[in-house]
Short mmCIF file of C-alpha atoms in Angstrom, two decimals:
data_model
loop_
_atom_site.label_atom_id
_atom_site.label_comp_id
_atom_site.label_asym_id
_atom_site.label_seq_id
_atom_site.Cartn_x
_atom_site.Cartn_y
_atom_site.Cartn_z
CA UNK A 241 161.30 125.78 54.65
CA UNK A 242 158.76 122.99 54.27
CA UNK A 243 160.09 119.92 52.48
CA UNK A 244 158.59 116.56 51.57
CA UNK A 245 160.91 114.00 50.02
CA UNK A 246 159.66 110.60 48.94
CA UNK A 247 161.88 107.57 48.61
CA UNK A 248 161.68 103.82 48.31
CA UNK A 249 160.32 103.37 44.81
CA UNK A 250 161.74 100.80 42.42
CA UNK A 251 161.04 97.60 40.52
CA UNK A 252 159.03 94.91 42.31
CA UNK A 253 157.64 91.62 41.10
CA UNK A 254 153.88 91.05 41.15
CA UNK A 255 152.78 89.86 44.55
CA UNK A 256 155.69 91.59 46.23
CA UNK A 257 155.83 94.27 48.90
CA UNK A 258 157.48 97.64 49.25
CA UNK A 259 157.46 100.51 51.71
CA UNK A 260 157.60 104.09 50.55
CA UNK A 261 158.78 106.87 52.82
CA UNK A 262 158.09 110.57 52.82
CA UNK A 263 160.61 112.45 54.92
CA UNK A 264 159.32 115.83 56.01
CA UNK A 265 160.87 118.90 57.59
CA UNK A 266 160.15 122.55 58.26
CA UNK A 267 156.83 122.17 60.02
CA UNK A 268 155.17 120.53 63.02
CA UNK A 269 154.44 117.15 61.49
CA UNK A 270 151.86 116.08 64.07
CA UNK A 271 149.63 119.07 63.25
CA UNK A 272 148.81 117.93 59.73
CA UNK A 273 146.83 115.36 57.80
CA UNK A 274 149.15 113.63 55.33
CA UNK A 275 148.03 111.97 52.12
CA UNK A 276 149.33 109.63 49.46
CA UNK A 277 148.34 110.24 45.83
CA UNK A 278 149.53 108.25 42.83
CA UNK A 279 149.63 108.75 39.09
CA UNK A 280 150.15 105.93 36.57
CA UNK A 281 152.19 106.99 33.54
CA UNK A 282 150.13 109.30 31.34
CA UNK A 283 147.04 108.90 33.52
CA UNK A 284 145.09 110.86 36.10
CA UNK A 285 145.78 111.41 39.76
CA UNK A 286 144.35 108.92 42.25
CA UNK A 287 143.96 109.59 45.96
CA UNK A 288 145.05 106.53 47.94
CA UNK A 289 144.41 107.60 51.48
CA UNK A 290 145.46 109.75 54.37
CA UNK A 291 146.38 109.71 58.00
CA UNK A 292 144.90 112.34 60.25
CA UNK A 293 146.79 114.59 62.64
CA UNK A 294 147.35 114.25 66.38
CA UNK A 295 144.19 116.16 67.23
CA UNK A 296 142.21 113.59 65.27
CA UNK A 297 143.92 110.54 66.62
CA UNK A 298 146.12 109.64 63.64
CA UNK A 299 143.28 107.62 62.13
CA UNK A 300 143.34 106.59 58.49
CA UNK A 301 141.11 106.46 55.42
CA UNK A 302 141.77 104.57 52.18
CA UNK A 303 140.49 104.23 48.67
CA UNK A 304 138.81 100.94 47.86
CA UNK A 305 141.50 100.09 45.32
CA UNK A 306 144.17 99.79 48.02
CA UNK A 307 142.24 99.13 51.23
CA UNK A 308 143.50 95.94 52.83
CA UNK A 309 146.69 95.91 50.73
CA UNK A 310 148.23 99.30 51.56
CA UNK A 311 148.80 100.78 55.01
CA UNK A 312 149.57 104.40 55.79
CA UNK A 313 151.49 105.15 58.96
CA UNK A 314 153.61 107.89 60.43
CA UNK A 315 156.66 108.12 62.64
CA UNK A 316 155.96 111.32 64.47
CA UNK A 317 159.31 111.31 66.27
CA UNK A 318 161.13 111.48 62.94
CA UNK A 319 158.45 113.30 60.91
CA UNK A 320 158.23 110.53 58.33
CA UNK A 321 155.14 109.31 56.52
CA UNK A 322 155.02 105.75 55.24
CA UNK A 323 153.08 103.76 52.70
CA UNK A 324 153.40 100.00 53.13
CA UNK A 325 152.29 98.27 49.95
CA UNK A 326 151.60 94.53 49.85
CA UNK A 327 150.37 92.10 47.20
CA UNK A 328 151.47 94.47 44.47
CA UNK A 329 149.93 94.30 41.01
CA UNK A 330 150.97 95.63 37.63
CA UNK A 331 148.27 98.30 37.90
CA UNK A 332 149.99 99.70 41.01
CA UNK A 333 152.81 100.95 38.77
CA UNK A 334 152.80 104.72 39.16
CA UNK A 335 154.50 107.76 40.55
CA UNK A 336 153.60 108.06 44.21
CA UNK A 337 153.32 111.47 45.86
CA UNK A 338 152.95 112.42 49.48
CA UNK A 339 151.16 115.67 50.24
CA UNK A 340 150.42 117.81 53.25
CA UNK A 341 146.86 119.03 53.74
CA UNK A 342 146.83 122.56 55.12
CA UNK A 343 143.07 122.52 55.45
CA UNK A 344 140.67 119.99 53.96
CA UNK A 345 141.02 120.05 50.19
CA UNK A 346 144.05 122.33 50.13
CA UNK A 347 147.17 120.27 49.60
CA UNK A 348 149.78 122.96 50.05
CA UNK A 349 152.99 120.96 49.80
CA UNK A 350 153.81 117.92 47.70
CA UNK A 351 156.83 115.74 47.37
CA UNK A 352 158.59 115.29 44.06
CA UNK A 353 157.27 111.75 43.69
CA UNK A 354 158.84 108.30 43.69
CA UNK A 355 158.22 105.75 40.96
CA UNK A 356 157.08 102.18 41.44
CA UNK A 357 157.14 99.63 38.66
CA UNK A 358 155.50 96.28 39.25
CA UNK A 359 156.68 93.79 36.67
CA UNK A 360 158.18 90.34 36.36
CA UNK B 735 132.33 106.27 45.15
CA UNK B 736 131.52 109.73 43.82
CA UNK B 737 132.37 110.00 40.14
CA UNK B 738 133.79 113.28 38.87
CA UNK B 739 133.12 113.91 35.20
CA UNK B 740 135.49 116.56 33.92
CA UNK B 741 135.22 118.28 30.57
CA UNK B 742 136.65 118.85 28.15
CA UNK B 743 139.35 116.21 28.27
CA UNK B 744 141.57 118.45 26.21
CA UNK B 745 141.39 121.85 24.65
CA UNK B 746 143.36 124.35 22.66
CA UNK B 747 143.12 128.02 23.54
CA UNK B 748 144.80 131.26 22.52
CA UNK B 749 146.71 133.65 24.73
CA UNK B 750 144.30 136.13 26.28
CA UNK B 751 141.31 133.83 25.78
CA UNK B 752 138.84 133.08 28.55
CA UNK B 753 138.91 129.37 29.41
CA UNK B 754 136.39 127.36 31.40
CA UNK B 755 136.76 123.78 32.61
CA UNK B 756 133.88 121.97 34.27
CA UNK B 757 133.44 119.11 36.71
CA UNK B 758 130.18 117.38 37.42
CA UNK B 759 129.90 115.17 40.49
CA UNK B 760 127.64 112.13 40.54
CA UNK B 761 125.98 113.58 43.65
CA UNK B 762 125.88 116.80 45.63
CA UNK B 763 129.37 117.43 47.07
CA UNK B 764 128.47 120.54 49.09
CA UNK B 765 131.20 122.68 47.48
CA UNK B 766 133.94 120.38 48.78
CA UNK B 767 135.85 120.68 45.55
CA UNK B 768 139.41 121.61 44.72
CA UNK B 769 141.20 122.40 41.48
CA UNK B 770 144.80 121.44 40.73
CA UNK B 771 147.24 122.34 38.00
CA UNK B 772 149.98 119.94 36.94
CA UNK B 773 152.81 120.65 34.55
CA UNK B 774 154.84 117.94 32.80
CA UNK B 775 157.12 116.10 35.19
CA UNK B 776 155.99 118.18 38.16
CA UNK B 777 153.87 117.60 41.26
CA UNK B 778 150.32 118.96 41.27
CA UNK B 779 149.60 122.40 42.66
CA UNK B 780 146.38 123.41 44.38
CA UNK B 781 144.75 126.44 42.79
CA UNK B 782 141.35 126.56 44.45
CA UNK B 783 139.63 124.75 47.31
CA UNK B 784 136.12 124.82 48.76
CA UNK B 785 134.95 125.47 45.19
CA UNK B 786 135.91 129.16 45.07
CA UNK B 787 138.70 129.89 47.55
CA UNK B 788 141.82 130.98 45.70
CA UNK B 789 145.07 129.74 47.20
CA UNK B 790 147.48 132.47 48.23
CA UNK B 791 149.89 133.28 45.44
CA UNK B 792 147.69 131.94 42.65
CA UNK B 793 147.02 134.64 40.06
CA UNK B 794 143.63 136.30 40.26
CA UNK B 795 142.84 135.35 36.67
CA UNK B 796 141.94 131.93 38.12
CA UNK B 797 138.53 131.58 39.71
CA UNK B 798 136.24 128.78 40.78
CA UNK B 799 132.50 128.59 41.04
CA UNK B 800 129.67 126.17 41.40
CA UNK B 801 127.51 124.34 43.88
CA UNK B 802 125.68 121.07 44.26
CA UNK B 803 126.98 118.77 41.56
CA UNK B 804 128.32 121.33 39.06
CA UNK B 805 131.58 123.24 39.31
CA UNK B 806 133.85 125.20 37.03
CA UNK B 807 137.34 126.63 36.88
CA UNK B 808 137.77 129.77 34.81
CA UNK B 809 140.94 131.43 33.58
CA UNK B 810 139.91 134.93 32.63
CA UNK B 811 142.78 135.69 30.27
CA UNK B 812 145.02 132.78 29.33
CA UNK B 813 148.75 133.17 29.74
CA UNK B 814 151.50 130.91 28.40
CA UNK B 815 152.39 129.66 31.88
CA UNK B 816 148.86 128.29 32.31
CA UNK B 817 149.48 125.38 29.94
CA UNK B 818 149.22 122.05 31.70
CA UNK B 819 146.70 119.54 32.97
CA UNK B 820 143.94 120.55 35.35
CA UNK B 821 142.19 118.21 37.77
CA UNK B 822 139.22 118.59 40.04
CA UNK B 823 138.95 116.70 43.33
CA UNK B 824 135.93 116.11 45.52
CA UNK B 825 136.52 115.74 49.21
CA UNK B 826 132.98 115.59 50.48
CA UNK B 827 133.04 111.84 50.93
CA UNK B 828 135.60 109.07 51.19
CA UNK B 829 137.24 108.04 49.05
CA UNK B 830 138.33 111.37 47.66
CA UNK B 831 138.05 111.22 43.88
CA UNK B 832 139.71 113.16 41.09
CA UNK B 833 138.37 114.02 37.70
CA UNK B 834 140.12 112.54 34.67
CA UNK B 835 141.87 115.80 33.87
CA UNK B 836 141.77 118.51 31.22
CA UNK B 837 144.85 119.04 29.08
CA UNK B 838 145.13 122.70 28.16
CA UNK B 839 147.33 123.51 25.18
CA UNK B 840 148.17 126.61 23.23
CA UNK B 841 146.39 127.15 19.95
#
């Protein structure tokens, strides 16, 4: 059974840092692109970025809103996806989802989400 | 960035009604468009990708169409379980961009 479980959310002060994790199981982690998507309370989904699979060199792409502040990485030995978030702002407050991309555009499995609140 | 203009932002519809939601991209996205459904408190679910490819297990009353800049999601006969928020996503260019969503409610 495929599972994606996010963790690491919480309350952080503006300017702070946090690392989210997405623990996966039930599939060959290195075969898949993995994405992070967030959703502020009551607002739309926002794609943050992804990390490609082994065949494509584990390279990354980011949205402009987080490029340079957020870093996506993966621990392929433990099948964990990470999102390192630095210089956090109030507008980063959201539920953060990890998602597996079966083929481009088809996100077949999602985590349950983890919530970040950035506030003093 | 490619802007996805989704309409309507909200709508009420009756059971059995045919429903259409549209997304217009700010440029040609070559059919690299997906549709998602999200229910309150839940993670999104992919319904359609590549504009018209129905995900396995999604009811056949859902269909997608379009090309170029203009795309639509149609529910042929609305059922109660279809209530929720629908989003389009373009993945032709980075960054991937979502539409603002369409909230579908029961009339």
